[in-house]
Short mmCIF file of C-alpha atoms and ligand atoms in Angstrom, two decimals:
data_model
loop_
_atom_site.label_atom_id
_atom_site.label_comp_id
_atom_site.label_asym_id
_atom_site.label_seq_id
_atom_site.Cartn_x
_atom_site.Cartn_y
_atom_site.Cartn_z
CA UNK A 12 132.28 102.80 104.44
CA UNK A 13 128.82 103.52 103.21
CA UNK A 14 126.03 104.33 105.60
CA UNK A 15 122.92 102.23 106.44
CA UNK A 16 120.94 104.49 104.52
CA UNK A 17 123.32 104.30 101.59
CA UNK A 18 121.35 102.03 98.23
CA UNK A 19 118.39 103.14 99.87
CA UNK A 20 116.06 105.22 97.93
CA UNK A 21 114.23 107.79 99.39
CA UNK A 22 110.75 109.41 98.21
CA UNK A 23 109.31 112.44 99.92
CA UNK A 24 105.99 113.21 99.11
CA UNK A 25 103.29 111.11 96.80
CA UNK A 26 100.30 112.34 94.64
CA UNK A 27 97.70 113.31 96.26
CA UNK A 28 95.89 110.58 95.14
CA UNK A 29 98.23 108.28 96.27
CA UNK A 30 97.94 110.08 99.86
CA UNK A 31 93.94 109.69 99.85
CA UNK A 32 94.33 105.78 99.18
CA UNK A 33 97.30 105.62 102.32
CA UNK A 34 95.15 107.32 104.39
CA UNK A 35 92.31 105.76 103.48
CA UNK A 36 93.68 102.27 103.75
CA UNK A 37 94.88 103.07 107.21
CA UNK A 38 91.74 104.39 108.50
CA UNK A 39 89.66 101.42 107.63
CA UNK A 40 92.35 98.64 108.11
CA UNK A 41 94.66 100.46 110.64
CA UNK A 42 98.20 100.48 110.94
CA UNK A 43 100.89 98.33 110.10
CA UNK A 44 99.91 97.18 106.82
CA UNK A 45 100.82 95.19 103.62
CA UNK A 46 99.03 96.01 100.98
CA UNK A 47 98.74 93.22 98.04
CA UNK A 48 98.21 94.23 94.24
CA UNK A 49 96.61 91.93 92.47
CA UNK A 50 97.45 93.84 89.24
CA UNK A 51 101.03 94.33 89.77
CA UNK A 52 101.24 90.47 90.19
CA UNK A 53 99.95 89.91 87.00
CA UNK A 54 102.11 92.43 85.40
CA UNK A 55 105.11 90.98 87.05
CA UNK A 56 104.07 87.43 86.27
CA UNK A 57 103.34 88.11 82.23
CA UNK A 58 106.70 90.41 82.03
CA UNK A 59 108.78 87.50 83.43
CA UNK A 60 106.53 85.07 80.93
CA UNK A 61 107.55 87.17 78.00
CA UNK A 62 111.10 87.60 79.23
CA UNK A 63 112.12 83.84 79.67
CA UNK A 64 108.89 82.88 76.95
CA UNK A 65 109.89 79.14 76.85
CA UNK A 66 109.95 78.71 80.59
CA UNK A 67 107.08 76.78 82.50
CA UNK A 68 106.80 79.56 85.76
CA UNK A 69 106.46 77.78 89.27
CA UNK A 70 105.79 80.51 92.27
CA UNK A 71 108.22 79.94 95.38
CA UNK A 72 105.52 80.39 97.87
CA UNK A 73 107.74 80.72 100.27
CA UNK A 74 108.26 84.57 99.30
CA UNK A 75 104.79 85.55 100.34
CA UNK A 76 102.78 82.61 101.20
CA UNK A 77 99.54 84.34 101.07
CA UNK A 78 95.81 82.97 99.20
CA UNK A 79 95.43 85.88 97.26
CA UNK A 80 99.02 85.88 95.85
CA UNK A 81 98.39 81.79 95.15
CA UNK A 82 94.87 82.51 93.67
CA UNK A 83 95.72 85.48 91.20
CA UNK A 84 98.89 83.81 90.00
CA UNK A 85 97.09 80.01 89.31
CA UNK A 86 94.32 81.76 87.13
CA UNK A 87 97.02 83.11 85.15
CA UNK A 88 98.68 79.43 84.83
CA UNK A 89 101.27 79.73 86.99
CA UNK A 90 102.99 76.52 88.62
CA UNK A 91 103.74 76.35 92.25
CA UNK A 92 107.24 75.41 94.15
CA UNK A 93 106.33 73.95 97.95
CA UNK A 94 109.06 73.19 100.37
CA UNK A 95 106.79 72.37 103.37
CA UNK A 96 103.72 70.80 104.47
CA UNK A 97 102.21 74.18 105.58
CA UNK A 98 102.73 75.39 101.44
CA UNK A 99 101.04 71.91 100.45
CA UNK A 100 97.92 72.91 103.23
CA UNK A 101 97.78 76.08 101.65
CA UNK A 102 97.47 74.71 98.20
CA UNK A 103 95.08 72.15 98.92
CA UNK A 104 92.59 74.90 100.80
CA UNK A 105 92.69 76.51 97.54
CA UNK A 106 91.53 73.38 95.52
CA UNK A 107 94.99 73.71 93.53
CA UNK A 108 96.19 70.49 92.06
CA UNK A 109 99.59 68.82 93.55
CA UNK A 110 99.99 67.98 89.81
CA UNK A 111 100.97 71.40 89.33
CA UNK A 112 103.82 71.52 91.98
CA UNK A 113 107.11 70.35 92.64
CA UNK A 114 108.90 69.57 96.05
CA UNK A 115 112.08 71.92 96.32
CA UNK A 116 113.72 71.37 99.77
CA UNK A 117 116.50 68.89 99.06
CA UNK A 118 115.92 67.48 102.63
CA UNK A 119 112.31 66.57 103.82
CA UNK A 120 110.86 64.34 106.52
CA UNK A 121 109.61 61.52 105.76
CA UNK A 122 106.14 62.82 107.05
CA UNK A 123 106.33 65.96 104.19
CA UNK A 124 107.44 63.12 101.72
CA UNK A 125 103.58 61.77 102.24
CA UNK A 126 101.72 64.65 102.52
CA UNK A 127 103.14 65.87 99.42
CA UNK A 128 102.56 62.52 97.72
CA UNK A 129 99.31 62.48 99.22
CA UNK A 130 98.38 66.00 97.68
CA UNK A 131 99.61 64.72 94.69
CA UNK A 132 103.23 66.00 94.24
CA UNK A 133 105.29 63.48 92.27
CA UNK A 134 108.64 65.72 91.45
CA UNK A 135 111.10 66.16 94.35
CA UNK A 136 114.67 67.78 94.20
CA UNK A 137 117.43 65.66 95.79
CA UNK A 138 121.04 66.61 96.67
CA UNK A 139 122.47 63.45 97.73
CA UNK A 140 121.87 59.44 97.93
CA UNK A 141 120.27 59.51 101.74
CA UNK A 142 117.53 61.77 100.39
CA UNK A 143 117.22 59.59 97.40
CA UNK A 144 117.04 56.81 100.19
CA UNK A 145 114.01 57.95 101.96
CA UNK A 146 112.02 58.41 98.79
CA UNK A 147 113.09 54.30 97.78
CA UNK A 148 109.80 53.13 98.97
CA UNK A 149 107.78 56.09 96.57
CA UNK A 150 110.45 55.46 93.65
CA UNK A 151 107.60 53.81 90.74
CA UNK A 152 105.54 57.20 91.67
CA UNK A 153 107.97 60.38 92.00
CA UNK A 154 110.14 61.78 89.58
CA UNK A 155 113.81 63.38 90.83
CA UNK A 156 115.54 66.61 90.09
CA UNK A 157 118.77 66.51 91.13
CA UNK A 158 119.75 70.00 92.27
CA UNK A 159 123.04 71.36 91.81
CA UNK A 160 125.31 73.74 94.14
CA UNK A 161 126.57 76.97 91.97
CA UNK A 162 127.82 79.44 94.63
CA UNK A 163 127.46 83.05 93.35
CA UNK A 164 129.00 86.10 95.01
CA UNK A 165 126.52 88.18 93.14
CA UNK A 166 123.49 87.49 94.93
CA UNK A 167 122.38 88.91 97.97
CA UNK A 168 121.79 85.36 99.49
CA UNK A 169 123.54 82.12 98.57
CA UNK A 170 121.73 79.17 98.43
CA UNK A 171 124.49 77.26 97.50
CA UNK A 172 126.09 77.12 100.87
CA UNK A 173 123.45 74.62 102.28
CA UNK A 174 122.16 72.70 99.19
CA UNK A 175 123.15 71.50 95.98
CA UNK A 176 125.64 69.06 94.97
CA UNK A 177 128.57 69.50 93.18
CA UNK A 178 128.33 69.43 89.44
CA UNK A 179 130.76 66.27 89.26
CA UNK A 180 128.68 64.18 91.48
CA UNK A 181 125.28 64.81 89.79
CA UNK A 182 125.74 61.62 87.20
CA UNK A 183 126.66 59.11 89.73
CA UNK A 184 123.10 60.34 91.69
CA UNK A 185 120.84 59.96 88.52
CA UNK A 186 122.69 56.75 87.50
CA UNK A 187 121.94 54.93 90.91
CA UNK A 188 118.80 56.25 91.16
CA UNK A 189 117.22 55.21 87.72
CA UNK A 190 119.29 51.49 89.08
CA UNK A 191 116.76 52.13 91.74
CA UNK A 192 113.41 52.50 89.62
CA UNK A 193 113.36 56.24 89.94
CA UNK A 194 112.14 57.85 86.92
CA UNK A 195 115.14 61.15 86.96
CA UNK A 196 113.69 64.45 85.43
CA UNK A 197 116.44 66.30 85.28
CA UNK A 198 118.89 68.94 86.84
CA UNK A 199 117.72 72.20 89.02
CA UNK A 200 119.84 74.66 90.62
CA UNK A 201 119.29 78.06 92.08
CA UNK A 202 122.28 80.49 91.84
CA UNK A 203 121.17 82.81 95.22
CA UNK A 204 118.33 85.22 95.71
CA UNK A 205 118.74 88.77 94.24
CA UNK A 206 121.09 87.75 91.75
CA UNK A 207 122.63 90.75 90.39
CA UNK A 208 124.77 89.44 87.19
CA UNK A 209 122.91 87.41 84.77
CA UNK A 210 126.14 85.63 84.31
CA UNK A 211 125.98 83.81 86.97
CA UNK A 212 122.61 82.02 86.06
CA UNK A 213 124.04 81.91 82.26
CA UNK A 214 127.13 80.20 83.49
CA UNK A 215 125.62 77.84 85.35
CA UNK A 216 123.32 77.09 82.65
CA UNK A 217 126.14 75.82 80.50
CA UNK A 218 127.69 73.79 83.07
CA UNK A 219 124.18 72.13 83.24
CA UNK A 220 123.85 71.65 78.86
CA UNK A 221 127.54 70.17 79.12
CA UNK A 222 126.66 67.87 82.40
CA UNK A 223 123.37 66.66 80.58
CA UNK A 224 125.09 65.75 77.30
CA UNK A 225 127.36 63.53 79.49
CA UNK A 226 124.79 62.19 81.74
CA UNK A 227 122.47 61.73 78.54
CA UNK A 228 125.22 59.53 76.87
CA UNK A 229 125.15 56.96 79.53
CA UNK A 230 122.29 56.30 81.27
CA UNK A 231 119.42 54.20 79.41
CA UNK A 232 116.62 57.27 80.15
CA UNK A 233 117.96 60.58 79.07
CA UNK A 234 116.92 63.79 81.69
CA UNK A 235 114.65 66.09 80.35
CA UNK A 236 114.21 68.68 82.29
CA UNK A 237 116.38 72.17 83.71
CA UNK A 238 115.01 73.60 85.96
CA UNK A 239 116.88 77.17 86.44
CA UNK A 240 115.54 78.49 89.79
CA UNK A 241 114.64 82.11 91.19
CA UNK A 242 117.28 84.22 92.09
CA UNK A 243 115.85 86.97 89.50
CA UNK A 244 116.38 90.72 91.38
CA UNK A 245 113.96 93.46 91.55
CA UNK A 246 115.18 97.05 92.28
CA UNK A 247 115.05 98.03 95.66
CA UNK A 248 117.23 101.44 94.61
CA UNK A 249 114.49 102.50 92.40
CA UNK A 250 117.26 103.44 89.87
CA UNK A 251 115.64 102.27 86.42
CA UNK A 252 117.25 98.52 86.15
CA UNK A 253 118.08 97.48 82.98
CA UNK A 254 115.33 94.03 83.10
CA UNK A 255 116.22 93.99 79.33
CA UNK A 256 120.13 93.72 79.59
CA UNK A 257 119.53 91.38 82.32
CA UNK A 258 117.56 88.89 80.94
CA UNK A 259 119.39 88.80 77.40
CA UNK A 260 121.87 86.77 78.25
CA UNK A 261 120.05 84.38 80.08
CA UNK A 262 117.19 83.86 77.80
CA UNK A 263 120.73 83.33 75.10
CA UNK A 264 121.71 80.43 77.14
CA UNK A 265 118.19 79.30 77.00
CA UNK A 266 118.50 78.79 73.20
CA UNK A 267 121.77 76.76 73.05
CA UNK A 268 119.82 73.98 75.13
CA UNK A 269 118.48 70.93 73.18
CA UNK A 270 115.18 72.06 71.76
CA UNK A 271 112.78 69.28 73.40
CA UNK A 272 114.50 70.13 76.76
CA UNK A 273 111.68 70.94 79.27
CA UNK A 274 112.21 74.15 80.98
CA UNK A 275 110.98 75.55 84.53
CA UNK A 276 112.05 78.19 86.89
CA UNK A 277 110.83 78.89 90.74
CA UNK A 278 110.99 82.67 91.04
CA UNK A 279 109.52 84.15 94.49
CA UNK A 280 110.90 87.40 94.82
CA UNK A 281 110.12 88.81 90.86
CA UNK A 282 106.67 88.25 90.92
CA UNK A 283 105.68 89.14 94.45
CA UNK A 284 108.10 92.03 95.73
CA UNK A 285 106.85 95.09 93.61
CA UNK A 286 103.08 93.79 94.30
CA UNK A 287 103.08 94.93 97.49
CA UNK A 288 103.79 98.26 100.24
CA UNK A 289 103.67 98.82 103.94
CA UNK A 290 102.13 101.30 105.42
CA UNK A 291 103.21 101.90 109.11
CA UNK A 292 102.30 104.99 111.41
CA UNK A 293 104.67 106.93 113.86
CA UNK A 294 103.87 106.15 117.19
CA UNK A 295 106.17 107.96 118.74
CA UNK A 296 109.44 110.38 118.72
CA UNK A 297 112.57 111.54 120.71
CA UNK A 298 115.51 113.54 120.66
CA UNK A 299 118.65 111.24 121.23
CA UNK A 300 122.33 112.24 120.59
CA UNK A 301 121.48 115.31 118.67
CA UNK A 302 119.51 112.83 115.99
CA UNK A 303 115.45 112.92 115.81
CA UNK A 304 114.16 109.39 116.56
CA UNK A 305 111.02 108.25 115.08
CA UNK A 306 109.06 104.99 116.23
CA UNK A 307 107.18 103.15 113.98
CA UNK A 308 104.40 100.37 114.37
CA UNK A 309 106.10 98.34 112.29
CA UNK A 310 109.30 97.08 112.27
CA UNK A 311 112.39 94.55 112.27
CA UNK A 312 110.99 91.82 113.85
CA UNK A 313 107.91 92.61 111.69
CA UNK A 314 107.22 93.04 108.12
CA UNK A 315 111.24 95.08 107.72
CA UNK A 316 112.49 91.09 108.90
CA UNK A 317 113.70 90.60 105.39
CA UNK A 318 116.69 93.64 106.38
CA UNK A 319 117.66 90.83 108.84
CA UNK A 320 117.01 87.79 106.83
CA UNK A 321 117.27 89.05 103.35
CA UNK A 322 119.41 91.52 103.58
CA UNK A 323 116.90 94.02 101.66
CA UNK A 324 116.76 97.69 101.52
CA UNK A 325 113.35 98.80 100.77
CA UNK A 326 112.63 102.18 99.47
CA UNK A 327 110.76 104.78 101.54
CA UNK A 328 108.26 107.07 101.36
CA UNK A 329 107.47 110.20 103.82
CA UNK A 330 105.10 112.70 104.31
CA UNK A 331 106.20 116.22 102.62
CA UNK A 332 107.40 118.14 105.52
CA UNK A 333 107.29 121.53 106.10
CA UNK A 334 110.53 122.86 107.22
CA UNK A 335 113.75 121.83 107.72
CA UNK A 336 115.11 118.66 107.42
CA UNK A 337 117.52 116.85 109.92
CA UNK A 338 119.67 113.39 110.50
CA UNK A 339 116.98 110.72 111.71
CA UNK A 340 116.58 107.27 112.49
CA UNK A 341 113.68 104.81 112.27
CA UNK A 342 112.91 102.52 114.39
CA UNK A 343 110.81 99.61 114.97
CA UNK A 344 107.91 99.44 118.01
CA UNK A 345 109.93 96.45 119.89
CA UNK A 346 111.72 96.93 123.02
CA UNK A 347 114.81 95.69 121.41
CA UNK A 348 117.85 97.99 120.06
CA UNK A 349 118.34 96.21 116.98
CA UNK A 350 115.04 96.98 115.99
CA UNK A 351 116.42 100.24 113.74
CA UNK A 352 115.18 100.28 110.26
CA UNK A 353 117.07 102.82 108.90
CA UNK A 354 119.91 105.60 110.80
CA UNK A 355 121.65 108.55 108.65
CA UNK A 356 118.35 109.14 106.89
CA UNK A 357 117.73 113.26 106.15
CA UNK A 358 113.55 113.36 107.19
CA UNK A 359 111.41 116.50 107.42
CA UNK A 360 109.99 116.41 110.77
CA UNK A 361 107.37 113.50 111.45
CA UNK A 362 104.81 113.48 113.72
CA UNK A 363 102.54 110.78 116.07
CA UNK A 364 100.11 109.74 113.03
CA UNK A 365 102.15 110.26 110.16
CA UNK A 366 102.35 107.12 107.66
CA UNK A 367 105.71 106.10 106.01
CA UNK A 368 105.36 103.72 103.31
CA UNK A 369 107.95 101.11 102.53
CA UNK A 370 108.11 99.81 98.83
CA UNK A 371 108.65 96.84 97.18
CA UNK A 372 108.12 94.80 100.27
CA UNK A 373 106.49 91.70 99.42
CA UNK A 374 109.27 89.21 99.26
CA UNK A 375 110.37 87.72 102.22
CA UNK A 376 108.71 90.42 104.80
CA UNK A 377 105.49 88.96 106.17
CA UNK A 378 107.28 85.18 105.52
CA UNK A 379 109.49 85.86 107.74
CA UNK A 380 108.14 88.25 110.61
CA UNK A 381 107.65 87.29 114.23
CA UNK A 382 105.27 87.87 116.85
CA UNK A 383 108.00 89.24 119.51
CA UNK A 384 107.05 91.74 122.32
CA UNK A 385 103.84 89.81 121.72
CA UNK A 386 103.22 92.71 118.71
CA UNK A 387 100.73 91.75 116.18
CA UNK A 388 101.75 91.26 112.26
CA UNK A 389 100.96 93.95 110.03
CA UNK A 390 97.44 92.98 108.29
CA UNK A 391 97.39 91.85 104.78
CA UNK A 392 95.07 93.71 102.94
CA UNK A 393 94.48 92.91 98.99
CA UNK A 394 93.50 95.75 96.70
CA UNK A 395 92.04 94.53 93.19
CA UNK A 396 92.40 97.97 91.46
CA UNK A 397 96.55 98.80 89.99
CA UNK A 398 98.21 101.03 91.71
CA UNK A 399 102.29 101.90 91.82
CA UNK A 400 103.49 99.54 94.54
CA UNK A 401 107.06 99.77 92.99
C1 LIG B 509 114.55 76.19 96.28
C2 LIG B 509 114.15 77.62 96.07
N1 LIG B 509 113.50 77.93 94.94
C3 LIG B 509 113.10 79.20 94.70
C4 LIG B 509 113.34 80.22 95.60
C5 LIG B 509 112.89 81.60 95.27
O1 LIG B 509 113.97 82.41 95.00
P1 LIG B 509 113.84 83.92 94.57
O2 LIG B 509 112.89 84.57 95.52
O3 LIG B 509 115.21 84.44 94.64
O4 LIG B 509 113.31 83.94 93.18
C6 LIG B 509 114.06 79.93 96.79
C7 LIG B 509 114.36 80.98 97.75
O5 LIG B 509 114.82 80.76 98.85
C8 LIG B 509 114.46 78.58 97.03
O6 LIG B 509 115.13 78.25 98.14
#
């Protein structure tokens, strides 16, 4: 069986430069921390552009739902998925047309179905004919995607489980809803988050040409538009992934689509993850069970939520130490023992003050922390200059 700290990879030390800015960060902003780059954002944003070039890019806010990620991704054109009213709020405070949305959560209140009408979303994903139901009385305004379920045993989280319909019932959907009035875009699917194999997106992008051909051939208004998802990993093992071998084969399923065949994808965790670090300070230590225990201010039920939620690993960073090194465990500030970050880990001895960084940390860490104990959430802090978050 592999350890907790097994996949995880470890970094001991950092330049001093990149010590000054830590330190520096945490003496004006304190500790915990995330720490947003607006320049690795971009990077990630054009590098997933180039990679899938004929893809229209919509941002799953959900990943990090913060302004400045919104803001430096719309001036570079970027589209936006929203799955709540809370997304569509956040939108609208930035003055960022509902025109350049779509809906995603195949099953909304009524109540989200007119505030996202009323900020001026008009393309919602359906899964089935109740949800196709409640948007009857919208149907002249809003255009349907009707998203498919393609379990994958490759990602790290299925999204397949809960949502999507299967393949085989997708043409009786977009036949009674165009009955209906509803003007039906197309297809959209999303094959799990942190999807490891590129075949499972390139599979399930021929099941959609072959599904659309059929659909096409019988309905009076043919479906125009695929819409592929997120599920697109970064690497949390800091081993050198192959981004090239991965997106090959997708961007080869692209091609054998009908030319005029609009295409969109709703990545979160690409773009945002290697934009951003936390920085966290050791509050405190013990000796338990022959193991050195370090607490941090940061934690599980903080900004580390996605090791619950997400089932992430982030990568580490410690001070040098001096001296030997020895089994240790980090753990969170809560009063609550599941609050462990990481056990089996081989540390040079920390102190009350030191900072570990965690890497790659801005997908689905501040989304989904929580206030327990009362603890604050780490501050977001936004740096404009580049610096290696990844
Ligand atoms: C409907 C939908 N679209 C897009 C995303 C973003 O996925 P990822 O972060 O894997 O790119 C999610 C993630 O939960 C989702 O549920």
């Amino acid at each position: 069986m592999s350890s907790p700290a097994a996949g995880r990879a470890l970094r001991y030390g950092a330049s001093e430069e990149e010590k000054a800015r830590y330190h520096g960060l945490a003496r004006r902003h304190g500790t915990p921390l995330l720490v947003v780059s607006r320049e690795r954002l971009r990077v990630q944003y054009r590098d997933l552009q180039k990679r899938l070039p004929d893809v229209s890019l919509y941002y799953a806010i959900k990943a990090f739902p913060h302004p400045a990620v919104i803001e430096t991704l719309a001036a570079l054109g970027c589209h936006f998925d929203v799955a709540s009213e809370g997304e569509i709020e956040l939108l609208q405070a930035l003055r960022i047309s509902g025109r350049k949305t779509i809906h995603t959560h195949p099953v909304k209140k009524s109540q989200q179905i007119k505030a996202a009408l009323r900020g001026g979303s008009t393309t919602f994903v359906v899964d089935n004919l109740e949800e196709l139901g409640k948007l009857t009385p919208w149907r002249h305004r809003v255009g349907i995607l009707i998203r498919l379920s393609f379990p994958s045993e490759t990602a790290a989280v299925d999204l397949s489980r809960k949502f999507g319909c299967p393949p085989e019932e997708a043409p009786e959907i977009a036949e009674r809803a165009q009955r209906a009035g509803f003007q039906v875009r197309g297809l959209s699917f999303h094959v799990g988050s942190q999807s490891l194999s590129p075949q499972a997106h390139v599979d399930a992008i021929e099941q959609c040409r072959r599904l659309l051909e059929r659909i096409n051939e019988r309905l009076p208004h043919p479906l125009g538009t695929l819409d592929i998802g997120g599920g697109f990993p970064v690497d949390y093992e800091l081993r050198g992934f192959d981004y090239d071998a991965y997106f090959q084969p997708i961007r080869r399923a692209l091609e054998r689509l009908p030319r005029d065949l609009h295409l969109i994808a709703e990545p979160g965790r690409y773009l945002v993850a290697p934009a951003v670090i936390s920085i966290s300070s050791v509050i405190g230590k013990s000796r338990r069970g022959g193991l050195r225990w370090y607490y941090l201010d940061d934690g599980i039920y903080g900004s580390y939520s996605g090791q619950l939620f997400d089932h992430a690993r982030y990568p580490l960073q410690f001070p040098d130490g001096e001296g030997p090194r020895s089994p240790s465990v980090l753990a969170g500030p809560t009063c609550d023992s599941i609050d462990v970050i990481a056990e089996n880990l081989d540390l040079p001895e920390l102190n009350e003050g030191d900072l570990v960084i965690g890497r790659m940390m801005g997908a689905y860490t501040a989304a989904t922390s929580t206030r327990f104990n009362s603890l604050n959430a780490a501050k977001i802090v936004v740096e404009e200059e580049d610096f290696d978050v990844g």
